[in-house]
Short mmCIF file of C-alpha atoms and ligand atoms in Angstrom, two decimals:
data_model
loop_
_atom_site.label_atom_id
_atom_site.label_comp_id
_atom_site.label_asym_id
_atom_site.label_seq_id
_atom_site.Cartn_x
_atom_site.Cartn_y
_atom_site.Cartn_z
CA MET A 6 105.69 64.03 106.38
CA LYS A 7 107.58 65.91 103.96
CA TYR A 8 104.23 67.23 102.85
CA LYS A 9 103.02 68.32 106.17
CA GLY A 10 106.38 70.27 106.50
CA PHE A 11 105.75 71.98 103.22
CA CYS A 12 102.35 73.02 104.10
CA ILE A 13 103.37 74.45 107.49
CA LEU A 14 106.11 76.29 105.96
CA LEU A 15 103.46 77.84 103.86
CA LEU A 16 101.25 78.68 106.61
CA ILE A 17 104.21 80.11 108.41
CA VAL A 18 104.80 82.31 105.32
CA LEU A 19 101.27 83.33 105.54
CA LEU A 20 101.14 83.88 109.04
CA ALA A 21 104.50 85.72 109.32
CA HIS A 22 103.68 88.60 107.08
CA ASN A 23 104.04 91.15 109.63
CA GLY A 24 107.47 89.92 111.20
CA HIS A 25 108.77 89.95 114.45
CA ALA A 26 109.44 92.36 117.24
CA GLN A 27 110.67 95.56 115.82
CA VAL A 28 111.74 99.14 116.73
CA PHE A 29 108.80 101.38 115.63
CA THR A 30 109.53 104.34 113.38
CA GLN A 31 107.67 107.88 112.90
CA GLN A 32 106.34 106.51 109.59
CA ASP A 33 104.79 103.43 111.54
CA SER A 34 102.82 106.00 113.61
CA LEU A 35 101.74 108.11 110.78
CA ARG A 36 100.78 105.31 109.01
CA GLY A 37 99.05 103.37 112.05
CA SER A 38 97.52 106.09 113.95
CA ILE A 39 94.52 108.38 113.85
CA THR A 40 96.80 111.33 113.44
CA PRO A 41 95.31 114.84 113.82
CA GLU A 42 95.40 115.43 110.02
CA ARG A 43 93.28 112.19 109.76
CA ALA A 44 90.73 113.03 112.68
CA TRP A 45 89.05 115.92 111.38
CA TRP A 46 87.55 114.38 108.25
CA ASP A 47 85.29 111.64 107.51
CA LEU A 48 85.43 109.76 104.56
CA THR A 49 82.36 109.26 102.27
CA PHE A 50 83.43 108.36 98.80
CA TYR A 51 86.30 107.75 96.37
CA ASP A 52 86.46 107.63 92.67
CA LEU A 53 89.45 106.03 91.44
CA GLN A 54 90.66 106.24 88.13
CA LEU A 55 93.53 104.27 86.88
CA LYS A 56 95.24 103.51 83.40
CA VAL A 57 97.50 100.11 83.52
CA ASP A 58 100.17 99.92 81.03
CA PRO A 59 101.24 96.23 81.66
CA ASP A 60 104.10 96.42 79.16
CA ASN A 61 105.78 98.98 80.99
CA LYS A 62 104.42 97.94 84.41
CA PHE A 63 103.39 101.52 84.86
CA ILE A 64 100.03 103.03 86.11
CA GLU A 65 98.78 106.62 86.12
CA GLY A 66 95.72 107.89 87.57
CA SER A 67 93.73 110.08 89.95
CA ASN A 68 91.90 109.65 93.18
CA LEU A 69 88.89 112.01 93.75
CA VAL A 70 88.23 112.07 97.64
CA ARG A 71 85.09 113.22 99.25
CA TYR A 72 84.85 113.82 102.71
CA LYS A 73 82.67 115.52 105.52
CA VAL A 74 84.04 117.95 107.72
CA LEU A 75 83.97 116.76 111.30
CA LYS A 76 86.00 119.72 112.80
CA PRO A 77 87.64 122.94 111.13
CA SER A 78 91.28 122.30 109.93
CA LEU A 79 93.54 123.06 106.86
CA LEU A 80 95.87 120.34 106.98
CA MET A 81 94.95 116.86 105.71
CA GLN A 82 97.00 113.73 105.35
CA ILE A 83 96.91 111.60 102.53
CA ASP A 84 99.29 108.56 102.00
CA LEU A 85 100.98 107.34 98.73
CA GLN A 86 103.98 105.23 98.96
CA GLN A 87 107.00 105.44 96.82
CA PRO A 88 107.98 104.99 94.02
CA MET A 89 104.38 106.32 93.12
CA LYS A 90 104.28 110.02 92.72
CA ILE A 91 101.76 112.78 93.31
CA LEU A 92 101.69 114.99 90.22
CA SER A 93 99.07 117.44 91.44
CA ILE A 94 96.37 118.10 94.01
CA PHE A 95 93.38 120.28 93.44
CA GLN A 96 90.34 121.35 95.58
CA ASP A 97 87.57 123.01 93.62
CA GLY A 98 89.84 123.37 90.55
CA LYS A 99 92.66 125.25 92.42
CA PRO A 100 95.84 123.68 92.83
CA LEU A 101 97.01 122.72 96.40
CA SER A 102 100.48 122.60 97.92
CA TYR A 103 101.78 119.83 100.35
CA THR A 104 104.80 118.66 102.27
CA SER A 105 105.78 114.97 102.70
CA LYS A 106 107.13 112.87 105.82
CA GLY A 107 107.91 109.55 104.15
CA TYR A 108 104.87 108.52 102.29
CA SER A 109 102.40 110.58 104.24
CA HIS A 110 101.65 113.77 102.51
CA PHE A 111 100.07 116.84 104.34
CA ILE A 112 98.20 118.87 102.08
CA SER A 113 97.51 122.56 102.84
CA LEU A 114 94.04 123.58 102.15
CA ASP A 115 92.88 127.00 101.10
CA LYS A 116 89.26 126.99 101.71
CA PRO A 117 87.82 127.11 104.95
CA GLN A 118 86.56 123.76 106.21
CA GLN A 119 83.39 124.18 108.06
CA VAL A 120 81.73 121.59 110.04
CA GLY A 121 79.47 119.19 108.18
CA ASP A 122 80.53 120.47 104.61
CA LEU A 123 81.06 117.69 102.06
CA ASN A 124 84.06 118.61 100.22
CA GLU A 125 86.28 116.81 97.42
CA ILE A 126 90.07 116.82 96.71
CA LEU A 127 91.56 115.60 93.40
CA ILE A 128 94.99 113.82 93.68
CA ASN A 129 96.62 112.98 90.16
CA TYR A 130 99.58 110.49 90.46
CA SER A 131 101.90 108.01 88.46
CA GLY A 132 104.55 105.68 88.60
CA ASN A 133 105.98 102.18 88.36
CA PRO A 134 104.18 100.57 91.38
CA ARG A 135 105.96 98.10 93.87
CA GLU A 136 106.02 94.65 92.58
CA ALA A 137 104.72 92.05 94.83
CA ILE A 138 107.68 89.92 96.19
CA ARG A 139 105.65 87.17 97.64
CA ALA A 140 102.00 88.25 97.05
CA PRO A 141 99.53 88.35 98.94
CA TRP A 142 101.94 88.44 101.96
CA ASP A 143 104.24 90.88 100.74
CA GLY A 144 102.26 92.49 97.90
CA GLY A 145 101.91 95.17 95.13
CA PHE A 146 101.34 94.59 91.61
CA SER A 147 101.84 90.97 90.58
CA TRP A 148 102.62 91.02 86.63
CA SER A 149 102.35 87.69 85.23
CA GLU A 150 101.34 85.99 81.98
CA ASP A 151 98.67 83.44 81.12
CA ALA A 152 99.52 80.27 78.85
CA ASN A 153 99.13 82.57 75.82
CA GLY A 154 101.63 85.01 77.02
CA LYS A 155 98.91 87.62 77.53
CA PRO A 156 99.27 89.87 80.62
CA PHE A 157 97.89 88.40 83.84
CA VAL A 158 98.10 91.27 86.64
CA ALA A 159 96.66 91.65 90.04
CA THR A 160 96.95 93.86 93.41
CA SER A 161 97.41 92.78 96.69
CA CYS A 162 98.08 94.86 99.68
CA GLN A 163 96.99 93.58 102.95
CA GLY A 164 99.24 95.19 105.67
CA LEU A 165 101.43 96.98 103.04
CA GLY A 166 98.67 99.48 102.47
CA ALA A 167 96.41 100.44 99.51
CA SER A 168 98.48 103.62 99.47
CA ALA A 169 101.36 101.35 97.61
CA TRP A 170 99.54 101.88 94.58
CA TRP A 171 96.80 104.53 94.84
CA PRO A 172 96.53 107.67 97.23
CA ASN A 173 93.96 107.69 100.24
CA LYS A 174 93.60 107.80 103.90
CA ASP A 175 95.38 104.64 104.60
CA HIS A 176 94.15 103.58 108.03
CA MET A 177 91.30 101.23 108.66
CA TYR A 178 89.31 103.02 111.17
CA ASP A 179 87.65 105.00 108.25
CA GLU A 180 85.76 103.61 105.29
CA VAL A 181 84.05 105.18 102.31
CA ASP A 182 80.24 104.66 102.05
CA SER A 183 80.80 103.77 98.32
CA MET A 184 83.57 103.91 95.73
CA ALA A 185 83.95 104.11 92.10
CA ILE A 186 86.75 102.14 90.53
CA ARG A 187 87.36 102.84 86.82
CA VAL A 188 90.38 100.98 85.04
CA THR A 189 91.65 101.52 81.64
CA VAL A 190 93.61 98.58 79.99
CA PRO A 191 94.52 97.57 76.44
CA LYS A 192 91.41 96.48 74.64
CA ASP A 193 92.17 92.87 74.33
CA LEU A 194 92.09 92.58 78.31
CA VAL A 195 89.71 92.65 81.02
CA ALA A 196 89.60 94.59 84.38
CA VAL A 197 87.77 93.32 87.20
CA ALA A 198 87.46 95.25 90.41
CA ASN A 199 85.00 95.41 93.39
CA GLY A 200 81.39 95.60 93.15
CA LYS A 201 79.18 95.65 89.91
CA LEU A 202 80.31 96.41 86.13
CA LYS A 203 78.28 99.35 85.32
CA GLN A 204 79.94 99.94 81.86
CA VAL A 205 82.68 99.37 79.42
CA HIS A 206 83.80 102.25 77.21
CA GLU A 207 86.27 101.52 74.30
CA GLN A 208 88.34 104.25 73.07
CA GLY A 209 91.26 103.59 70.45
CA ASP A 210 93.13 100.72 71.51
CA SER A 211 91.99 100.65 75.24
CA LYS A 212 88.99 99.89 77.07
CA THR A 213 87.79 101.46 80.36
CA TYR A 214 85.86 99.30 82.93
CA ASP A 215 83.90 101.32 85.21
CA TRP A 216 82.95 99.49 88.57
CA TYR A 217 81.07 100.64 91.26
CA VAL A 218 80.85 99.59 95.14
CA THR A 219 77.58 100.55 96.60
CA ASN A 220 78.85 99.69 100.08
CA PRO A 221 81.39 100.72 102.74
CA ILE A 222 84.72 99.14 101.72
CA ASN A 223 88.14 98.87 103.53
CA ASN A 224 91.37 99.99 101.49
CA TYR A 225 92.89 96.66 101.17
CA GLY A 226 89.73 95.05 100.33
CA VAL A 227 89.96 97.34 96.92
CA ASN A 228 91.69 95.39 94.06
CA VAL A 229 92.18 95.58 90.13
CA ASN A 230 92.83 92.25 88.27
CA ILE A 231 93.57 92.35 84.43
CA ALA A 232 93.67 89.39 82.27
CA ASP A 233 92.12 87.89 78.92
CA TYR A 234 89.53 86.45 81.13
CA THR A 235 86.48 84.52 80.31
CA SER A 236 83.59 84.68 82.67
CA TYR A 237 80.31 83.10 83.55
CA GLU A 238 77.32 83.87 86.02
CA GLU A 239 74.80 82.01 88.10
CA THR A 240 72.24 83.27 90.54
CA TYR A 241 72.31 81.92 94.27
CA ALA A 242 68.76 82.03 96.16
CA GLY A 243 70.13 83.35 99.62
CA GLU A 244 68.53 84.68 102.50
CA LYS A 245 68.10 88.12 101.14
CA GLY A 246 66.84 87.02 97.77
CA PRO A 247 68.79 86.41 94.51
CA LEU A 248 72.47 86.92 94.82
CA GLU A 249 74.56 87.49 91.50
CA ILE A 250 77.56 85.27 91.28
CA SER A 251 80.22 85.80 88.61
CA TYR A 252 83.56 83.85 88.06
CA TYR A 253 86.32 85.42 86.17
CA VAL A 254 89.01 82.88 85.16
CA LEU A 255 91.85 82.35 82.38
CA LYS A 256 90.31 80.69 79.29
CA GLU A 257 92.52 77.78 79.57
CA ASN A 258 90.78 76.96 83.26
CA LEU A 259 87.33 77.43 82.54
CA ASP A 260 86.50 73.78 82.50
CA LYS A 261 88.49 73.25 85.79
CA ALA A 262 86.86 76.42 87.24
CA ARG A 263 83.19 75.23 86.29
CA GLU A 264 83.98 71.98 88.49
CA GLN A 265 85.90 73.35 91.40
CA PHE A 266 83.69 76.60 91.66
CA LYS A 267 80.73 74.50 92.62
CA GLN A 268 81.63 75.00 96.11
CA VAL A 269 80.77 78.74 95.88
CA PRO A 270 76.98 77.95 96.67
CA LEU A 271 78.08 75.26 99.25
CA MET A 272 79.94 78.07 100.92
CA LEU A 273 77.05 80.51 100.81
CA GLU A 274 74.72 77.94 102.20
CA ALA A 275 76.95 77.00 105.23
CA PHE A 276 77.70 80.40 106.08
CA GLU A 277 74.35 82.43 105.61
CA TYR A 278 73.30 79.47 108.19
CA TRP A 279 76.28 80.27 110.60
CA PHE A 280 76.58 83.92 109.95
CA GLY A 281 73.73 85.56 108.36
CA PRO A 282 73.07 87.01 104.78
CA TYR A 283 76.05 87.43 102.70
CA PRO A 284 76.80 91.05 103.61
CA PHE A 285 77.17 92.46 100.09
CA TYR A 286 73.94 91.44 98.01
CA GLU A 287 74.00 94.98 96.34
CA ASP A 288 77.71 94.55 95.01
CA SER A 289 77.22 90.75 93.98
CA TYR A 290 79.66 87.94 94.73
CA LYS A 291 82.86 87.58 92.35
CA LEU A 292 85.24 84.98 92.45
CA VAL A 293 88.36 86.03 90.30
CA GLU A 294 91.35 83.99 89.38
CA VAL A 295 94.86 85.81 90.07
CA PRO A 296 98.42 84.73 89.84
CA TYR A 297 98.90 84.60 93.76
CA LEU A 298 97.19 82.32 96.21
CA GLY A 299 94.29 84.33 97.25
CA MET A 300 92.78 87.27 99.23
CA GLU A 301 89.50 88.40 100.80
CA HIS A 302 89.00 91.44 98.28
CA GLN A 303 85.39 92.51 99.15
CA SER A 304 82.67 91.19 96.65
CA SER A 305 85.55 90.13 94.48
CA ILE A 306 87.15 87.21 96.23
CA THR A 307 90.44 86.36 94.60
CA TYR A 308 91.50 82.77 93.66
CA GLY A 309 94.90 80.99 93.07
CA ASN A 310 94.46 77.85 94.78
CA LYS A 311 95.22 75.81 91.49
CA TYR A 312 91.55 74.30 91.38
CA GLN A 313 92.49 71.47 94.22
CA ASN A 314 91.14 71.09 97.51
CA GLY A 315 93.15 71.84 100.67
CA TYR A 316 95.68 74.51 101.02
CA LEU A 317 97.49 74.24 97.80
CA GLY A 318 96.79 70.58 98.06
CA TYR A 319 97.49 70.23 101.52
CA ASP A 320 95.27 69.69 104.74
CA LEU A 321 96.37 72.24 107.20
CA SER A 322 94.88 70.02 109.94
CA GLY A 323 96.24 66.84 109.30
CA SER A 324 92.80 65.31 110.06
CA GLY A 325 91.96 64.55 106.48
CA TRP A 326 88.92 66.92 106.60
CA GLY A 327 90.96 69.71 105.32
CA MET A 328 90.74 68.07 101.92
CA LYS A 329 87.01 68.29 101.56
CA PHE A 330 87.18 71.72 100.51
CA ASP A 331 89.06 74.28 98.51
CA PHE A 332 90.81 76.30 101.42
CA ILE A 333 90.97 79.76 99.44
CA ILE A 334 87.26 79.50 98.27
CA ILE A 335 86.11 78.65 101.53
CA HIS A 336 88.63 80.72 104.01
CA GLU A 337 88.62 84.14 101.79
CA SER A 338 84.96 83.98 101.45
CA GLY A 339 84.56 83.65 104.99
CA HIS A 340 86.27 87.04 105.27
CA GLU A 341 83.10 88.54 103.55
CA TRP A 342 81.65 88.36 107.16
CA PHE A 343 84.82 88.59 109.38
CA ALA A 344 87.24 91.57 107.51
CA ASN A 345 84.72 92.93 105.08
CA ASN A 346 81.73 93.03 107.07
CA ILE A 347 83.06 93.36 110.53
CA THR A 348 86.37 95.23 110.05
CA TYR A 349 89.25 95.90 112.51
CA LYS A 350 89.92 99.70 113.28
CA ASP A 351 93.43 98.83 114.31
CA MET A 352 95.66 96.01 112.85
CA ALA A 353 96.55 94.97 116.30
CA ASP A 354 93.01 93.36 116.30
CA MET A 355 93.35 91.41 113.31
CA TRP A 356 92.18 88.23 115.10
CA VAL A 357 88.86 89.74 114.43
CA HIS A 358 89.22 88.97 110.75
CA GLU A 359 91.74 85.81 110.76
CA GLY A 360 90.45 84.11 114.21
CA PHE A 361 86.70 84.08 113.14
CA THR A 362 87.67 83.32 109.67
CA ALA A 363 89.82 80.29 110.40
CA TYR A 364 87.06 79.26 112.57
CA SER A 365 84.67 79.65 109.55
CA GLU A 366 86.57 76.66 108.02
CA ASN A 367 85.56 74.18 110.62
CA LEU A 368 81.76 75.57 110.79
CA TYR A 369 81.54 74.95 106.96
CA LEU A 370 82.81 71.36 107.57
CA ASP A 371 80.35 71.40 110.54
CA TYR A 372 77.21 72.25 108.16
CA HIS A 373 78.40 69.89 105.11
CA GLU A 374 80.26 67.18 107.00
CA GLY A 375 78.82 67.03 110.51
CA LYS A 376 80.02 68.02 114.11
CA THR A 377 82.82 65.13 114.52
CA ALA A 378 84.30 66.35 111.17
CA SER A 379 84.45 70.04 112.21
CA SER A 380 85.80 69.05 115.70
CA GLU A 381 88.53 66.92 114.44
CA TYR A 382 89.48 69.61 111.95
CA VAL A 383 89.70 72.44 114.21
CA VAL A 384 91.65 70.17 116.96
CA GLY A 385 93.79 69.19 114.18
CA THR A 386 94.76 72.84 113.12
CA ARG A 387 96.51 73.23 116.52
CA GLN A 388 99.54 71.78 115.14
CA ASN A 389 100.06 75.22 113.57
CA ILE A 390 99.66 77.22 117.02
CA ARG A 391 103.17 78.43 117.91
CA ASN A 392 102.27 80.40 121.16
CA ASP A 393 105.28 82.47 120.08
CA ARG A 394 103.85 86.17 120.87
CA PRO A 395 100.07 87.29 121.93
CA ILE A 396 97.49 87.26 119.42
CA ILE A 397 96.87 91.08 119.88
CA GLY A 398 99.77 93.10 118.56
CA PRO A 399 100.84 96.55 119.31
CA TYR A 400 98.40 99.21 118.64
CA GLY A 401 98.83 102.46 116.62
CA VAL A 402 101.72 101.47 114.43
CA ASN A 403 99.68 99.27 111.54
CA LYS A 404 101.12 96.04 113.10
CA SER A 405 99.45 92.66 113.83
CA GLY A 406 100.19 90.33 116.54
CA SER A 407 101.30 86.48 116.30
CA GLY A 408 100.06 84.54 113.20
CA ASP A 409 98.45 82.29 116.15
CA MET A 410 95.37 84.77 115.61
CA TYR A 411 94.49 81.94 112.91
CA TYR A 412 94.26 78.69 114.71
CA LYS A 413 94.68 79.74 118.15
CA GLY A 414 91.87 82.14 117.60
CA ALA A 415 89.57 79.43 115.88
CA ASN A 416 90.36 77.04 118.93
CA MET A 417 89.76 79.57 121.29
CA LEU A 418 86.34 80.07 119.66
CA HIS A 419 85.67 76.40 119.39
CA THR A 420 86.39 76.39 123.06
CA LEU A 421 83.67 79.01 123.51
CA ARG A 422 81.21 77.22 121.83
CA GLN A 423 81.63 74.00 124.12
CA LEU A 424 81.38 76.24 126.99
CA LEU A 425 77.79 77.53 125.92
CA GLU A 426 76.59 73.93 125.00
CA ASP A 427 74.05 75.49 123.13
CA ASP A 428 74.44 75.59 119.42
CA ASP A 429 71.42 77.76 118.67
CA LYS A 430 72.42 80.39 120.94
CA TRP A 431 76.11 80.14 119.38
CA ARG A 432 74.85 80.54 115.95
CA ASN A 433 72.63 83.51 117.01
CA ILE A 434 75.31 85.17 118.54
CA LEU A 435 77.50 84.94 115.41
CA ARG A 436 74.89 86.03 113.26
CA GLY A 437 73.84 88.56 115.67
CA MET A 438 77.73 90.05 115.36
CA ASN A 439 77.14 90.39 111.81
CA SER A 440 74.00 92.45 112.03
CA GLU A 441 75.17 94.44 115.14
CA PHE A 442 78.46 95.34 113.75
CA TYR A 443 77.07 95.41 109.90
CA HIS A 444 79.34 97.35 107.55
CA GLN A 445 81.45 98.81 110.61
CA THR A 446 85.02 99.07 111.79
CA VAL A 447 85.32 97.75 115.28
CA THR A 448 87.94 97.35 118.28
CA THR A 449 88.49 93.75 120.12
CA ASP A 450 86.89 95.37 123.09
CA GLN A 451 83.33 95.53 121.14
CA ILE A 452 83.70 92.16 119.99
CA GLU A 453 84.93 90.83 123.55
CA ASN A 454 81.93 92.60 125.29
CA TYR A 455 79.33 91.40 122.79
CA LEU A 456 80.49 88.10 123.39
CA SER A 457 80.41 88.21 127.05
CA GLU A 458 77.04 89.81 126.93
CA HIS A 459 75.46 87.60 124.63
CA THR A 460 76.75 84.34 125.96
CA GLU A 461 76.02 85.72 129.34
CA ILE A 462 79.55 84.67 130.81
CA ASP A 463 82.07 86.99 131.87
CA LEU A 464 84.90 86.45 129.24
CA THR A 465 87.17 88.89 130.58
CA ALA A 466 89.74 86.46 131.93
CA PHE A 467 89.15 84.13 129.16
CA PHE A 468 89.90 86.73 126.47
CA ASN A 469 93.05 87.87 128.56
CA GLN A 470 94.42 84.46 128.60
CA TYR A 471 93.88 83.67 124.89
CA LEU A 472 94.41 86.81 123.26
CA ARG A 473 97.09 88.62 125.55
CA THR A 474 99.21 85.66 126.83
CA THR A 475 101.00 82.95 124.96
CA LYS A 476 100.30 80.45 127.73
CA ILE A 477 97.78 77.78 127.34
CA PRO A 478 96.09 77.06 130.57
CA ARG A 479 97.32 73.79 132.02
CA LEU A 480 94.81 71.55 133.94
CA GLU A 481 96.78 69.48 136.62
CA TYR A 482 94.83 66.82 138.17
CA LYS A 483 95.33 63.59 140.38
CA ILE A 484 92.89 60.76 140.56
CA GLU A 485 92.64 58.71 143.77
CA GLU A 486 89.86 56.12 143.78
CA ASP A 487 86.57 57.98 143.11
CA THR A 488 88.06 61.48 143.65
CA ILE A 489 89.71 63.87 141.14
CA THR A 490 91.65 66.72 142.52
CA TYR A 491 92.34 69.59 140.04
CA ARG A 492 93.79 73.09 139.74
CA TYR A 493 95.01 75.59 136.80
CA THR A 494 98.55 76.73 136.09
CA ASP A 495 99.58 78.95 133.59
CA VAL A 496 96.50 81.20 133.65
CA VAL A 497 95.75 84.74 134.43
CA PRO A 498 94.15 85.53 137.62
CA ASP A 499 90.58 84.85 137.66
CA PHE A 500 90.65 82.48 135.02
CA ASP A 501 88.13 79.96 135.88
CA MET A 502 86.93 78.27 132.47
CA PRO A 503 84.78 75.09 133.59
CA VAL A 504 85.95 71.88 131.66
CA ARG A 505 84.00 69.19 130.35
CA ILE A 506 84.97 65.52 131.27
CA PHE A 507 83.76 62.30 130.23
CA ILE A 508 83.41 59.15 132.30
CA GLY A 509 82.12 56.44 130.09
CA ASP A 510 79.35 57.90 128.19
CA THR A 511 78.37 60.72 130.50
CA SER A 512 79.62 63.99 130.80
CA HIS A 513 80.46 66.30 133.91
CA TRP A 514 81.56 69.76 134.24
CA ILE A 515 84.48 70.55 136.74
CA PHE A 516 85.14 74.31 137.67
CA PRO A 517 88.82 74.47 138.09
CA THR A 518 90.65 77.55 139.45
CA MET A 519 94.28 78.11 140.59
CA ALA A 520 93.48 76.52 144.12
CA TRP A 521 93.31 72.76 144.42
CA LYS A 522 89.73 71.46 144.41
CA SER A 523 88.43 67.98 144.73
CA ASP A 524 85.22 66.46 143.24
CA LYS A 525 84.03 63.01 143.97
CA LEU A 526 82.97 61.11 140.77
CA PRO A 527 82.16 57.55 140.37
CA LYS A 528 84.68 55.60 138.11
CA ALA A 529 86.92 58.68 138.10
CA SER A 530 89.89 56.67 136.93
CA GLN A 531 88.29 56.35 133.47
CA MET A 532 87.83 60.31 133.15
CA VAL A 533 88.76 61.65 129.61
CA VAL A 534 89.42 65.64 129.45
CA ASP A 535 87.26 67.06 126.29
CA MET A 536 89.82 67.51 123.49
CA ASN A 537 87.64 70.33 122.25
CA LEU A 538 88.64 72.53 124.93
CA TYR A 539 91.80 74.32 124.31
CA ILE A 540 93.85 73.31 127.48
CA GLN A 541 96.50 71.20 128.31
CA PRO A 542 95.63 68.48 130.71
CA LYS A 543 98.33 66.95 132.81
CA ARG A 544 97.79 64.09 135.31
CA LEU A 545 99.88 64.20 137.95
CA ASN A 546 99.66 60.58 139.37
ZN1 LIG B 628 92.62 85.17 106.14
#
């Protein structure tokens, strides 16, 4: 039981990364909303160049921002967090001035910005970036060492924001269409970023690794990992053809990696079945060892689960099934579909990433271990639900809702699968979402409407209940001879989710509302409420 306590503690750390109820500042709004200084231009491309000096924990570089003008304006917002400093900003070779509010910088452009034009600005910057306090939840740069004392360095910045280490439009609604990431490091080290490695140049005692991402990418998905890596490759025969896979690990862990990472093709097989083709074939799939637990960096999943199954060796579900897979390989890779392919516009809707991805863990089990395993796992993860705050957070301030977005989100989706009673239809819906919202940023309304439309069930009250309140529907019932009398309490108006019950080997549906109802059912006294539905059954007599 001590182990369980430990694992839940870790999970709470994982879930609580955005803190509790708080007062929002002007900086929160500048960061979390689509300000007028952001709205007029559409990102198309970043060319990020970065020189990393591990000895001095110092970085310097530049970001070229290419954008399309949507509306004429001469004031542009770019974010870069202290202690990083902007050195200079240019457009068409001419220096530009700017004013700063906290870490949001407002650049005065000279050149008229005409609708439809593709323009560029170049921002030079440097500094000792914020060190990660508890990566990846409280991120920044992690400066570590391998067994030989060589630098082992990684970035993580979900929530915190990519502007902690490079200047950009730090809001999730707008993504570049493609991105270059060029990283210069001491020549005995390897730098791994997102996408594919195009070339390596050596100059003096350093090397520059040119990586290129050909697909849209969100800011926190961008990462740089530096170590004396060794690597190996394989090709996966996937739904869209051959998918290149590369593994970058510390030399001391190569043998363990070759064994543990056999789960990657198993993951791809399960997730392509449930969600459709891996969304970034052109950019390959990589699993990269880092000195922290892991993160869903796009096409460059980072891994620090110490080559063991479970979540650092523990089963988050308490069912035993959580030890059948490496939590970080499966969970973080699940995010390629839900976070990197379908991305929230506002962090308040983060359940779109974490609810579906926590749910993906049991679909992995469903594919490889069967339906009972998957049900026991997802039902088991209810032990992590706190019902402290609603899953959906406050909008416009870069804040997420409750950590219940993970396992309450997963159980909500598992409940929805039961209501459909048609796994083919459910699978087509999950696959359909990944093609409908392919490489897009979305709102929860788009996802909720898609699910209502394609399940052909009005899910308005269902989502209001689970995403916007902390109450779990309570099914009160009484059994008298062959009659069951029941109703819901603790529900939002119009909540009328049907409930499957079992009597012996046969299942029946009952249709509770807030008003008492009665059904006549032979042998009602033997009735059992289906555990797969996330409700609280309470017999009153
Ligand atoms: Zn996650």
